[in-house]
PDB file of N, CA and C in Angstrom:
ATOM      1  N   MET A  22       0.828  -1.189   0.000  1.00 87.00           N
ATOM      2  CA  MET A  22       0.000   0.000   0.000  1.00 87.00           C
ATOM      3  C   MET A  22       0.875   1.257   0.000  1.00 87.00           C
ATOM      4  N   GLU A  23       2.011   1.174   0.655  1.00 88.00           N
ATOM      5  CA  GLU A  23       2.917   2.321   0.701  1.00 88.00           C
ATOM      6  C   GLU A  23       3.447   2.644  -0.698  1.00 88.00           C
ATOM      7  N   SER A  24       3.738   1.621  -1.494  1.00 93.00           N
ATOM      8  CA  SER A  24       4.216   1.872  -2.859  1.00 93.00           C
ATOM      9  C   SER A  24       3.111   2.497  -3.721  1.00 93.00           C
ATOM     10  N   LEU A  25       1.863   2.135  -3.475  1.00 94.00           N
ATOM     11  CA  LEU A  25       0.744   2.749  -4.195  1.00 94.00           C
ATOM     12  C   LEU A  25       0.630   4.226  -3.831  1.00 94.00           C
ATOM     13  N   ARG A  26       0.842   4.549  -2.565  1.00 93.00           N
ATOM     14  CA  ARG A  26       0.800   5.943  -2.135  1.00 93.00           C
ATOM     15  C   ARG A  26       1.889   6.755  -2.822  1.00 93.00           C
ATOM     16  N   TYR A  27       3.089   6.193  -2.925  1.00 95.00           N
ATOM     17  CA  TYR A  27       4.171   6.894  -3.608  1.00 95.00           C
ATOM     18  C   TYR A  27       3.912   7.012  -5.110  1.00 95.00           C
ATOM     19  N   THR A  28       3.268   6.018  -5.683  1.00 96.00           N
ATOM     20  CA  THR A  28       2.897   6.096  -7.102  1.00 96.00           C
ATOM     21  C   THR A  28       1.902   7.230  -7.329  1.00 96.00           C
ATOM     22  N   PHE A  29       0.892   7.314  -6.463  1.00 96.00           N
ATOM     23  CA  PHE A  29      -0.053   8.424  -6.552  1.00 96.00           C
ATOM     24  C   PHE A  29       0.654   9.761  -6.397  1.00 96.00           C
ATOM     25  N   LEU A  30       1.603   9.826  -5.465  1.00 95.00           N
ATOM     26  CA  LEU A  30       2.325  11.072  -5.227  1.00 95.00           C
ATOM     27  C   LEU A  30       3.126  11.492  -6.457  1.00 95.00           C
ATOM     28  N   VAL A  31       3.810  10.546  -7.082  1.00 96.00           N
ATOM     29  CA  VAL A  31       4.608  10.859  -8.272  1.00 96.00           C
ATOM     30  C   VAL A  31       3.707  11.356  -9.402  1.00 96.00           C
ATOM     31  N   PHE A  32       2.597  10.668  -9.641  1.00 96.00           N
ATOM     32  CA  PHE A  32       1.702  11.106 -10.716  1.00 96.00           C
ATOM     33  C   PHE A  32       1.001  12.422 -10.369  1.00 96.00           C
ATOM     34  N   HIS A  33       0.768  12.672  -9.093  1.00 95.00           N
ATOM     35  CA  HIS A  33       0.203  13.949  -8.667  1.00 95.00           C
ATOM     36  C   HIS A  33       1.187  15.077  -8.996  1.00 95.00           C
ATOM     37  N   LEU A  34       2.451  14.852  -8.726  1.00 94.00           N
ATOM     38  CA  LEU A  34       3.470  15.855  -9.051  1.00 94.00           C
ATOM     39  C   LEU A  34       3.644  16.012 -10.556  1.00 94.00           C
ATOM     40  N   PHE A  35       3.549  14.904 -11.311  1.00 95.00           N
ATOM     41  CA  PHE A  35       3.606  14.989 -12.770  1.00 95.00           C
ATOM     42  C   PHE A  35       2.459  15.833 -13.314  1.00 95.00           C
ATOM     43  N   GLY A  36       1.258  15.631 -12.784  1.00 94.00           N
ATOM     44  CA  GLY A  36       0.101  16.414 -13.217  1.00 94.00           C
ATOM     45  C   GLY A  36       0.288  17.889 -12.928  1.00 94.00           C
ATOM     46  N   PHE A  37       0.808  18.189 -11.746  1.00 94.00           N
ATOM     47  CA  PHE A  37       1.070  19.578 -11.388  1.00 94.00           C
ATOM     48  C   PHE A  37       2.131  20.181 -12.299  1.00 94.00           C
ATOM     49  N   ALA A  38       3.199  19.431 -12.544  1.00 94.00           N
ATOM     50  CA  ALA A  38       4.275  19.938 -13.406  1.00 94.00           C
ATOM     51  C   ALA A  38       3.773  20.174 -14.827  1.00 94.00           C
ATOM     52  N   ALA A  39       2.943  19.279 -15.338  1.00 94.00           N
ATOM     53  CA  ALA A  39       2.399  19.457 -16.683  1.00 94.00           C
ATOM     54  C   ALA A  39       1.494  20.679 -16.746  1.00 94.00           C
ATOM     55  N   LEU A  40       0.687  20.850 -15.732  1.00 94.00           N
ATOM     56  CA  LEU A  40      -0.232  21.990 -15.702  1.00 94.00           C
ATOM     57  C   LEU A  40       0.528  23.308 -15.591  1.00 94.00           C
ATOM     58  N   LEU A  41       1.408  23.396 -14.637  1.00 92.00           N
ATOM     59  CA  LEU A  41       2.147  24.640 -14.430  1.00 92.00           C
ATOM     60  C   LEU A  41       3.141  24.904 -15.558  1.00 92.00           C
ATOM     61  N   GLY A  42       3.774  23.863 -16.064  1.00 92.00           N
ATOM     62  CA  GLY A  42       4.693  24.032 -17.193  1.00 92.00           C
ATOM     63  C   GLY A  42       3.976  24.538 -18.431  1.00 92.00           C
ATOM     64  N   GLY A  43       2.789  24.013 -18.694  1.00 89.00           N
ATOM     65  CA  GLY A  43       2.001  24.487 -19.825  1.00 89.00           C
ATOM     66  C   GLY A  43       1.569  25.922 -19.658  1.00 89.00           C
ATOM     67  N   ILE A  44       1.255  26.293 -18.431  1.00 91.00           N
ATOM     68  CA  ILE A  44       0.876  27.686 -18.158  1.00 91.00           C
ATOM     69  C   ILE A  44       2.058  28.611 -18.433  1.00 91.00           C
ATOM     70  N   PHE A  45       3.227  28.265 -17.905  1.00 91.00           N
ATOM     71  CA  PHE A  45       4.403  29.108 -18.119  1.00 91.00           C
ATOM     72  C   PHE A  45       4.780  29.180 -19.598  1.00 91.00           C
ATOM     73  N   TYR A  46       4.630  28.064 -20.305  1.00 90.00           N
ATOM     74  CA  TYR A  46       4.957  28.052 -21.720  1.00 90.00           C
ATOM     75  C   TYR A  46       4.015  28.976 -22.497  1.00 90.00           C
ATOM     76  N   GLN A  47       2.742  28.922 -22.187  1.00 89.00           N
ATOM     77  CA  GLN A  47       1.774  29.725 -22.937  1.00 89.00           C
ATOM     78  C   GLN A  47       1.803  31.201 -22.563  1.00 89.00           C
ATOM     79  N   VAL A  48       2.227  31.522 -21.357  1.00 89.00           N
ATOM     80  CA  VAL A  48       2.304  32.929 -20.958  1.00 89.00           C
ATOM     81  C   VAL A  48       3.275  33.681 -21.866  1.00 89.00           C
ATOM     82  N   ARG A  49       4.283  32.998 -22.373  1.00 87.00           N
ATOM     83  CA  ARG A  49       5.249  33.628 -23.270  1.00 87.00           C
ATOM     84  C   ARG A  49       4.634  34.011 -24.605  1.00 87.00           C
ATOM     85  N   GLY A  50       3.571  33.315 -24.994  1.00 81.00           N
ATOM     86  CA  GLY A  50       2.965  33.545 -26.296  1.00 81.00           C
ATOM     87  C   GLY A  50       2.070  34.763 -26.330  1.00 81.00           C
ATOM     88  N   LYS A  51       1.500  34.967 -27.498  1.00 83.00           N
ATOM     89  CA  LYS A  51       0.665  36.141 -27.726  1.00 83.00           C
ATOM     90  C   LYS A  51      -0.731  35.965 -27.133  1.00 83.00           C
ATOM     91  N   ASP A  52      -1.380  34.860 -27.421  1.00 84.00           N
ATOM     92  CA  ASP A  52      -2.744  34.600 -26.968  1.00 84.00           C
ATOM     93  C   ASP A  52      -2.812  33.268 -26.222  1.00 84.00           C
ATOM     94  N   PRO A  53      -2.570  33.268 -24.913  1.00 89.00           N
ATOM     95  CA  PRO A  53      -2.637  31.999 -24.173  1.00 89.00           C
ATOM     96  C   PRO A  53      -4.077  31.490 -24.111  1.00 89.00           C
ATOM     97  N   VAL A  54      -4.235  30.200 -24.330  1.00 87.00           N
ATOM     98  CA  VAL A  54      -5.559  29.579 -24.288  1.00 87.00           C
ATOM     99  C   VAL A  54      -5.516  28.333 -23.416  1.00 87.00           C
ATOM    100  N   THR A  55      -6.669  27.977 -22.909  1.00 88.00           N
ATOM    101  CA  THR A  55      -6.813  26.744 -22.151  1.00 88.00           C
ATOM    102  C   THR A  55      -7.064  25.630 -23.155  1.00 88.00           C
ATOM    103  N   ASP A  56      -6.272  24.566 -23.070  1.00 87.00           N
ATOM    104  CA  ASP A  56      -6.362  23.493 -24.055  1.00 87.00           C
ATOM    105  C   ASP A  56      -6.569  22.151 -23.356  1.00 87.00           C
ATOM    106  N   THR A  57      -6.609  21.092 -24.128  1.00 90.00           N
ATOM    107  CA  THR A  57      -6.898  19.766 -23.581  1.00 90.00           C
ATOM    108  C   THR A  57      -5.842  19.301 -22.583  1.00 90.00           C
ATOM    109  N   TYR A  58      -4.584  19.713 -22.768  1.00 90.00           N
ATOM    110  CA  TYR A  58      -3.558  19.285 -21.816  1.00 90.00           C
ATOM    111  C   TYR A  58      -3.843  19.825 -20.426  1.00 90.00           C
ATOM    112  N   MET A  59      -4.430  21.008 -20.329  1.00 91.00           N
ATOM    113  CA  MET A  59      -4.759  21.566 -19.017  1.00 91.00           C
ATOM    114  C   MET A  59      -5.882  20.772 -18.369  1.00 91.00           C
ATOM    115  N   VAL A  60      -6.873  20.400 -19.149  1.00 93.00           N
ATOM    116  CA  VAL A  60      -7.970  19.597 -18.614  1.00 93.00           C
ATOM    117  C   VAL A  60      -7.448  18.238 -18.168  1.00 93.00           C
ATOM    118  N   THR A  61      -6.616  17.617 -18.994  1.00 94.00           N
ATOM    119  CA  THR A  61      -6.050  16.310 -18.651  1.00 94.00           C
ATOM    120  C   THR A  61      -5.200  16.396 -17.394  1.00 94.00           C
ATOM    121  N   SER A  62      -4.360  17.408 -17.300  1.00 95.00           N
ATOM    122  CA  SER A  62      -3.512  17.579 -16.113  1.00 95.00           C
ATOM    123  C   SER A  62      -4.347  17.847 -14.867  1.00 95.00           C
ATOM    124  N   ALA A  63      -5.413  18.620 -15.015  1.00 94.00           N
ATOM    125  CA  ALA A  63      -6.290  18.910 -13.877  1.00 94.00           C
ATOM    126  C   ALA A  63      -7.006  17.645 -13.406  1.00 94.00           C
ATOM    127  N   VAL A  64      -7.433  16.811 -14.333  1.00 95.00           N
ATOM    128  CA  VAL A  64      -8.085  15.554 -13.952  1.00 95.00           C
ATOM    129  C   VAL A  64      -7.088  14.620 -13.288  1.00 95.00           C
ATOM    130  N   VAL A  65      -5.858  14.576 -13.781  1.00 95.00           N
ATOM    131  CA  VAL A  65      -4.813  13.768 -13.140  1.00 95.00           C
ATOM    132  C   VAL A  65      -4.592  14.256 -11.714  1.00 95.00           C
ATOM    133  N   GLN A  66      -4.532  15.572 -11.517  1.00 94.00           N
ATOM    134  CA  GLN A  66      -4.390  16.146 -10.183  1.00 94.00           C
ATOM    135  C   GLN A  66      -5.533  15.713  -9.268  1.00 94.00           C
ATOM    136  N   LEU A  67      -6.744  15.779  -9.782  1.00 94.00           N
ATOM    137  CA  LEU A  67      -7.928  15.464  -9.002  1.00 94.00           C
ATOM    138  C   LEU A  67      -7.957  13.987  -8.601  1.00 94.00           C
ATOM    139  N   VAL A  68      -7.721  13.108  -9.560  1.00 95.00           N
ATOM    140  CA  VAL A  68      -7.788  11.666  -9.303  1.00 95.00           C
ATOM    141  C   VAL A  68      -6.652  11.213  -8.388  1.00 95.00           C
ATOM    142  N   THR A  69      -5.442  11.678  -8.657  1.00 96.00           N
ATOM    143  CA  THR A  69      -4.322  11.241  -7.819  1.00 96.00           C
ATOM    144  C   THR A  69      -4.390  11.855  -6.425  1.00 96.00           C
ATOM    145  N   GLY A  70      -4.943  13.063  -6.316  1.00 94.00           N
ATOM    146  CA  GLY A  70      -5.137  13.658  -4.993  1.00 94.00           C
ATOM    147  C   GLY A  70      -6.106  12.849  -4.155  1.00 94.00           C
ATOM    148  N   ALA A  71      -7.198  12.418  -4.781  1.00 94.00           N
ATOM    149  CA  ALA A  71      -8.152  11.554  -4.076  1.00 94.00           C
ATOM    150  C   ALA A  71      -7.497  10.226  -3.708  1.00 94.00           C
ATOM    151  N   GLY A  72      -6.677   9.703  -4.605  1.00 95.00           N
ATOM    152  CA  GLY A  72      -5.955   8.457  -4.310  1.00 95.00           C
ATOM    153  C   GLY A  72      -4.983   8.614  -3.155  1.00 95.00           C
ATOM    154  N   LEU A  73      -4.329   9.758  -3.082  1.00 94.00           N
ATOM    155  CA  LEU A  73      -3.413  10.011  -1.963  1.00 94.00           C
ATOM    156  C   LEU A  73      -4.153  10.044  -0.633  1.00 94.00           C
ATOM    157  N   ILE A  74      -5.295  10.698  -0.614  1.00 94.00           N
ATOM    158  CA  ILE A  74      -6.083  10.738   0.625  1.00 94.00           C
ATOM    159  C   ILE A  74      -6.544   9.341   1.001  1.00 94.00           C
ATOM    160  N   TRP A  75      -7.024   8.583   0.026  1.00 95.00           N
ATOM    161  CA  TRP A  75      -7.506   7.226   0.278  1.00 95.00           C
ATOM    162  C   TRP A  75      -6.398   6.329   0.840  1.00 95.00           C
ATOM    163  N   THR A  76      -5.203   6.408   0.262  1.00 95.00           N
ATOM    164  CA  THR A  76      -4.117   5.556   0.762  1.00 95.00           C
ATOM    165  C   THR A  76      -3.667   5.991   2.156  1.00 95.00           C
ATOM    166  N   ARG A  77      -3.667   7.288   2.434  1.00 93.00           N
ATOM    167  CA  ARG A  77      -3.299   7.736   3.787  1.00 93.00           C
ATOM    168  C   ARG A  77      -4.305   7.241   4.812  1.00 93.00           C
ATOM    169  N   ILE A  78      -5.580   7.288   4.476  1.00 93.00           N
ATOM    170  CA  ILE A  78      -6.600   6.774   5.396  1.00 93.00           C
ATOM    171  C   ILE A  78      -6.453   5.271   5.557  1.00 93.00           C
ATOM    172  N   SER A  79      -6.185   4.556   4.475  1.00 93.00           N
ATOM    173  CA  SER A  79      -6.021   3.097   4.533  1.00 93.00           C
ATOM    174  C   SER A  79      -4.820   2.688   5.364  1.00 93.00           C
ATOM    175  N   LEU A  80      -3.784   3.494   5.357  1.00 91.00           N
ATOM    176  CA  LEU A  80      -2.576   3.199   6.127  1.00 91.00           C
ATOM    177  C   LEU A  80      -2.628   3.755   7.544  1.00 91.00           C
ATOM    178  N   ASP A  81      -3.772   4.303   7.955  1.00 91.00           N
ATOM    179  CA  ASP A  81      -3.950   4.913   9.273  1.00 91.00           C
ATOM    180  C   ASP A  81      -2.965   6.048   9.533  1.00 91.00           C
ATOM    181  N   LEU A  82      -2.652   6.805   8.493  1.00 90.00           N
ATOM    182  CA  LEU A  82      -1.824   7.993   8.639  1.00 90.00           C
ATOM    183  C   LEU A  82      -2.734   9.197   8.865  1.00 90.00           C
ATOM    184  N   SER A  83      -2.187  10.227   9.448  1.00 90.00           N
ATOM    185  CA  SER A  83      -3.012  11.409   9.716  1.00 90.00           C
ATOM    186  C   SER A  83      -3.366  12.120   8.400  1.00 90.00           C
ATOM    187  N   VAL A  84      -4.581  12.607   8.361  1.00 90.00           N
ATOM    188  CA  VAL A  84      -5.063  13.349   7.194  1.00 90.00           C
ATOM    189  C   VAL A  84      -5.624  14.684   7.686  1.00 90.00           C
ATOM    190  N   PRO A  85      -4.999  15.791   7.307  1.00 93.00           N
ATOM    191  CA  PRO A  85      -5.546  17.097   7.685  1.00 93.00           C
ATOM    192  C   PRO A  85      -6.775  17.404   6.825  1.00 93.00           C
ATOM    193  N   HIS A  86      -7.940  17.127   7.371  1.00 93.00           N
ATOM    194  CA  HIS A  86      -9.174  17.176   6.585  1.00 93.00           C
ATOM    195  C   HIS A  86      -9.491  18.577   6.054  1.00 93.00           C
ATOM    196  N   ALA A  87      -9.227  19.603   6.818  1.00 95.00           N
ATOM    197  CA  ALA A  87      -9.505  20.966   6.341  1.00 95.00           C
ATOM    198  C   ALA A  87      -8.623  21.299   5.138  1.00 95.00           C
ATOM    199  N   LYS A  88      -7.351  20.975   5.248  1.00 95.00           N
ATOM    200  CA  LYS A  88      -6.424  21.238   4.142  1.00 95.00           C
ATOM    201  C   LYS A  88      -6.828  20.443   2.905  1.00 95.00           C
ATOM    202  N   MET A  89      -7.176  19.189   3.088  1.00 94.00           N
ATOM    203  CA  MET A  89      -7.558  18.355   1.948  1.00 94.00           C
ATOM    204  C   MET A  89      -8.865  18.835   1.325  1.00 94.00           C
ATOM    205  N   GLY A  90      -9.761  19.374   2.138  1.00 94.00           N
ATOM    206  CA  GLY A  90     -11.002  19.931   1.610  1.00 94.00           C
ATOM    207  C   GLY A  90     -10.735  21.152   0.737  1.00 94.00           C
ATOM    208  N   VAL A  91      -9.837  22.015   1.191  1.00 96.00           N
ATOM    209  CA  VAL A  91      -9.487  23.207   0.413  1.00 96.00           C
ATOM    210  C   VAL A  91      -8.779  22.797  -0.874  1.00 96.00           C
ATOM    211  N   LYS A  92      -7.858  21.841  -0.779  1.00 95.00           N
ATOM    212  CA  LYS A  92      -7.155  21.367  -1.970  1.00 95.00           C
ATOM    213  C   LYS A  92      -8.129  20.732  -2.956  1.00 95.00           C
ATOM    214  N   LEU A  93      -9.068  19.936  -2.461  1.00 93.00           N
ATOM    215  CA  LEU A  93     -10.062  19.315  -3.336  1.00 93.00           C
ATOM    216  C   LEU A  93     -10.905  20.379  -4.033  1.00 93.00           C
ATOM    217  N   ALA A  94     -11.326  21.392  -3.290  1.00 95.00           N
ATOM    218  CA  ALA A  94     -12.117  22.472  -3.888  1.00 95.00           C
ATOM    219  C   ALA A  94     -11.311  23.201  -4.968  1.00 95.00           C
ATOM    220  N   LEU A  95     -10.057  23.475  -4.694  1.00 95.00           N
ATOM    221  CA  LEU A  95      -9.220  24.144  -5.690  1.00 95.00           C
ATOM    222  C   LEU A  95      -8.996  23.267  -6.917  1.00 95.00           C
ATOM    223  N   ASP A  96      -8.786  21.969  -6.713  1.00 94.00           N
ATOM    224  CA  ASP A  96      -8.592  21.059  -7.842  1.00 94.00           C
ATOM    225  C   ASP A  96      -9.853  20.959  -8.698  1.00 94.00           C
ATOM    226  N   ILE A  97     -11.006  20.957  -8.062  1.00 95.00           N
ATOM    227  CA  ILE A  97     -12.265  20.936  -8.814  1.00 95.00           C
ATOM    228  C   ILE A  97     -12.428  22.239  -9.594  1.00 95.00           C
ATOM    229  N   LEU A  98     -12.107  23.365  -8.964  1.00 95.00           N
ATOM    230  CA  LEU A  98     -12.181  24.654  -9.662  1.00 95.00           C
ATOM    231  C   LEU A  98     -11.238  24.704 -10.859  1.00 95.00           C
ATOM    232  N   VAL A  99     -10.043  24.165 -10.704  1.00 95.00           N
ATOM    233  CA  VAL A  99      -9.095  24.131 -11.817  1.00 95.00           C
ATOM    234  C   VAL A  99      -9.660  23.292 -12.958  1.00 95.00           C
ATOM    235  N   ALA A 100     -10.174  22.102 -12.639  1.00 94.00           N
ATOM    236  CA  ALA A 100     -10.689  21.212 -13.683  1.00 94.00           C
ATOM    237  C   ALA A 100     -11.898  21.812 -14.398  1.00 94.00           C
ATOM    238  N   VAL A 101     -12.823  22.361 -13.646  1.00 95.00           N
ATOM    239  CA  VAL A 101     -14.033  22.936 -14.257  1.00 95.00           C
ATOM    240  C   VAL A 101     -13.685  24.174 -15.082  1.00 95.00           C
ATOM    241  N   THR A 102     -12.830  25.033 -14.552  1.00 95.00           N
ATOM    242  CA  THR A 102     -12.443  26.232 -15.293  1.00 95.00           C
ATOM    243  C   THR A 102     -11.657  25.873 -16.556  1.00 95.00           C
ATOM    244  N   ALA A 103     -10.799  24.867 -16.472  1.00 93.00           N
ATOM    245  CA  ALA A 103     -10.060  24.430 -17.657  1.00 93.00           C
ATOM    246  C   ALA A 103     -11.013  23.862 -18.709  1.00 93.00           C
ATOM    247  N   LEU A 104     -12.011  23.118 -18.276  1.00 94.00           N
ATOM    248  CA  LEU A 104     -12.990  22.575 -19.218  1.00 94.00           C
ATOM    249  C   LEU A 104     -13.797  23.689 -19.877  1.00 94.00           C
ATOM    250  N   VAL A 105     -14.230  24.658 -19.093  1.00 94.00           N
ATOM    251  CA  VAL A 105     -14.957  25.807 -19.650  1.00 94.00           C
ATOM    252  C   VAL A 105     -14.061  26.573 -20.622  1.00 94.00           C
ATOM    253  N   GLY A 106     -12.821  26.767 -20.249  1.00 92.00           N
ATOM    254  CA  GLY A 106     -11.882  27.492 -21.110  1.00 92.00           C
ATOM    255  C   GLY A 106     -11.564  26.753 -22.391  1.00 92.00           C
ATOM    256  N   MET A 107     -11.517  25.436 -22.326  1.00 90.00           N
ATOM    257  CA  MET A 107     -11.259  24.658 -23.530  1.00 90.00           C
ATOM    258  C   MET A 107     -12.410  24.804 -24.525  1.00 90.00           C
ATOM    259  N   ARG A 108     -13.602  24.891 -24.021  1.00 92.00           N
ATOM    260  CA  ARG A 108     -14.774  25.021 -24.902  1.00 92.00           C
ATOM    261  C   ARG A 108     -14.972  26.438 -25.404  1.00 92.00           C
ATOM    262  N   ASN A 109     -14.722  27.453 -24.572  1.00 89.00           N
ATOM    263  CA  ASN A 109     -15.012  28.840 -24.941  1.00 89.00           C
ATOM    264  C   ASN A 109     -13.820  29.588 -25.520  1.00 89.00           C
ATOM    265  N   LYS A 110     -12.598  29.126 -25.232  1.00 85.00           N
ATOM    266  CA  LYS A 110     -11.361  29.763 -25.698  1.00 85.00           C
ATOM    267  C   LYS A 110     -11.281  31.237 -25.311  1.00 85.00           C
ATOM    268  N   GLN A 111     -11.660  31.548 -24.076  1.00 88.00           N
ATOM    269  CA  GLN A 111     -11.552  32.916 -23.584  1.00 88.00           C
ATOM    270  C   GLN A 111     -10.321  33.041 -22.701  1.00 88.00           C
ATOM    271  N   ILE A 112      -9.681  34.183 -22.775  1.00 90.00           N
ATOM    272  CA  ILE A 112      -8.403  34.369 -22.089  1.00 90.00           C
ATOM    273  C   ILE A 112      -8.557  34.391 -20.568  1.00 90.00           C
ATOM    274  N   TRP A 113      -9.696  34.846 -20.056  1.00 92.00           N
ATOM    275  CA  TRP A 113      -9.877  34.915 -18.612  1.00 92.00           C
ATOM    276  C   TRP A 113      -9.810  33.532 -17.982  1.00 92.00           C
ATOM    277  N   THR A 114     -10.253  32.508 -18.706  1.00 92.00           N
ATOM    278  CA  THR A 114     -10.201  31.152 -18.132  1.00 92.00           C
ATOM    279  C   THR A 114      -8.759  30.686 -17.960  1.00 92.00           C
ATOM    280  N   PHE A 115      -7.890  31.060 -18.886  1.00 93.00           N
ATOM    281  CA  PHE A 115      -6.481  30.682 -18.778  1.00 93.00           C
ATOM    282  C   PHE A 115      -5.878  31.252 -17.502  1.00 93.00           C
ATOM    283  N   TYR A 116      -6.092  32.533 -17.263  1.00 93.00           N
ATOM    284  CA  TYR A 116      -5.515  33.162 -16.077  1.00 93.00           C
ATOM    285  C   TYR A 116      -6.198  32.697 -14.781  1.00 93.00           C
ATOM    286  N   THR A 117      -7.452  32.324 -14.870  1.00 95.00           N
ATOM    287  CA  THR A 117      -8.138  31.771 -13.705  1.00 95.00           C
ATOM    288  C   THR A 117      -7.577  30.409 -13.346  1.00 95.00           C
ATOM    289  N   VAL A 118      -7.336  29.570 -14.347  1.00 94.00           N
ATOM    290  CA  VAL A 118      -6.707  28.264 -14.105  1.00 94.00           C
ATOM    291  C   VAL A 118      -5.327  28.459 -13.495  1.00 94.00           C
ATOM    292  N   ALA A 119      -4.575  29.403 -14.018  1.00 94.00           N
ATOM    293  CA  ALA A 119      -3.233  29.673 -13.477  1.00 94.00           C
ATOM    294  C   ALA A 119      -3.304  30.127 -12.023  1.00 94.00           C
ATOM    295  N   THR A 120      -4.260  30.969 -11.710  1.00 96.00           N
ATOM    296  CA  THR A 120      -4.401  31.468 -10.341  1.00 96.00           C
ATOM    297  C   THR A 120      -4.806  30.351  -9.379  1.00 96.00           C
ATOM    298  N   PHE A 121      -5.786  29.535  -9.769  1.00 96.00           N
ATOM    299  CA  PHE A 121      -6.212  28.428  -8.912  1.00 96.00           C
ATOM    300  C   PHE A 121      -5.095  27.394  -8.741  1.00 96.00           C
ATOM    301  N   THR A 122      -4.314  27.171  -9.782  1.00 95.00           N
ATOM    302  CA  THR A 122      -3.188  26.233  -9.690  1.00 95.00           C
ATOM    303  C   THR A 122      -2.136  26.754  -8.716  1.00 95.00           C
ATOM    304  N   ALA A 123      -1.831  28.035  -8.816  1.00 95.00           N
ATOM    305  CA  ALA A 123      -0.865  28.637  -7.890  1.00 95.00           C
ATOM    306  C   ALA A 123      -1.390  28.588  -6.456  1.00 95.00           C
ATOM    307  N   ALA A 124      -2.680  28.835  -6.284  1.00 96.00           N
ATOM    308  CA  ALA A 124      -3.272  28.783  -4.939  1.00 96.00           C
ATOM    309  C   ALA A 124      -3.194  27.370  -4.369  1.00 96.00           C
ATOM    310  N   ALA A 125      -3.431  26.366  -5.203  1.00 95.00           N
ATOM    311  CA  ALA A 125      -3.333  24.973  -4.746  1.00 95.00           C
ATOM    312  C   ALA A 125      -1.905  24.638  -4.324  1.00 95.00           C
ATOM    313  N   ALA A 126      -0.922  25.149  -5.058  1.00 94.00           N
ATOM    314  CA  ALA A 126       0.474  24.914  -4.696  1.00 94.00           C
ATOM    315  C   ALA A 126       0.813  25.581  -3.370  1.00 94.00           C
ATOM    316  N   VAL A 127       0.322  26.790  -3.171  1.00 96.00           N
ATOM    317  CA  VAL A 127       0.573  27.508  -1.905  1.00 96.00           C
ATOM    318  C   VAL A 127      -0.062  26.763  -0.740  1.00 96.00           C
ATOM    319  N   VAL A 128      -1.301  26.299  -0.905  1.00 96.00           N
ATOM    320  CA  VAL A 128      -1.961  25.546   0.153  1.00 96.00           C
ATOM    321  C   VAL A 128      -1.191  24.267   0.463  1.00 96.00           C
ATOM    322  N   ALA A 129      -0.748  23.576  -0.570  1.00 93.00           N
ATOM    323  CA  ALA A 129      -0.033  22.312  -0.367  1.00 93.00           C
ATOM    324  C   ALA A 129       1.279  22.510   0.386  1.00 93.00           C
ATOM    325  N   VAL A 130       1.971  23.587   0.101  1.00 94.00           N
ATOM    326  CA  VAL A 130       3.297  23.794   0.693  1.00 94.00           C
ATOM    327  C   VAL A 130       3.236  24.504   2.043  1.00 94.00           C
ATOM    328  N   VAL A 131       2.395  25.527   2.153  1.00 96.00           N
ATOM    329  CA  VAL A 131       2.419  26.384   3.333  1.00 96.00           C
ATOM    330  C   VAL A 131       1.586  25.828   4.478  1.00 96.00           C
ATOM    331  N   TRP A 132       0.418  25.272   4.166  1.00 93.00           N
ATOM    332  CA  TRP A 132      -0.486  24.797   5.205  1.00 93.00           C
ATOM    333  C   TRP A 132       0.068  23.516   5.824  1.00 93.00           C
ATOM    334  N   LYS A 133       0.319  23.541   7.113  1.00 83.00           N
ATOM    335  CA  LYS A 133       0.862  22.358   7.793  1.00 83.00           C
ATOM    336  C   LYS A 133      -0.259  21.578   8.318  1.00 83.00           C
TER     337      LYS A 133
END
């Protein structure tokens, strides 16, 4: 079970890196848009985050429920906003996804 938790953690970090890397790459361009890679990365974040919580509970490790609730809400906001942005191709969705992604990173690192 511990190896499954680490697998979820690695893929969670891969999803975050893909999402944030794509954001930084597109910011350099003229018209940044939300695309399928952002939706895919957001879904990877959401699924692996839920898997991380599940494995921690299964292993009887402590789970900070308030922090995980905020992270889950932010991950859902990222996924929904990325999906809306992929369909509408409006620039505000790109920057909203970037903001929610940055907020999720801050919560993950700063909140003990």
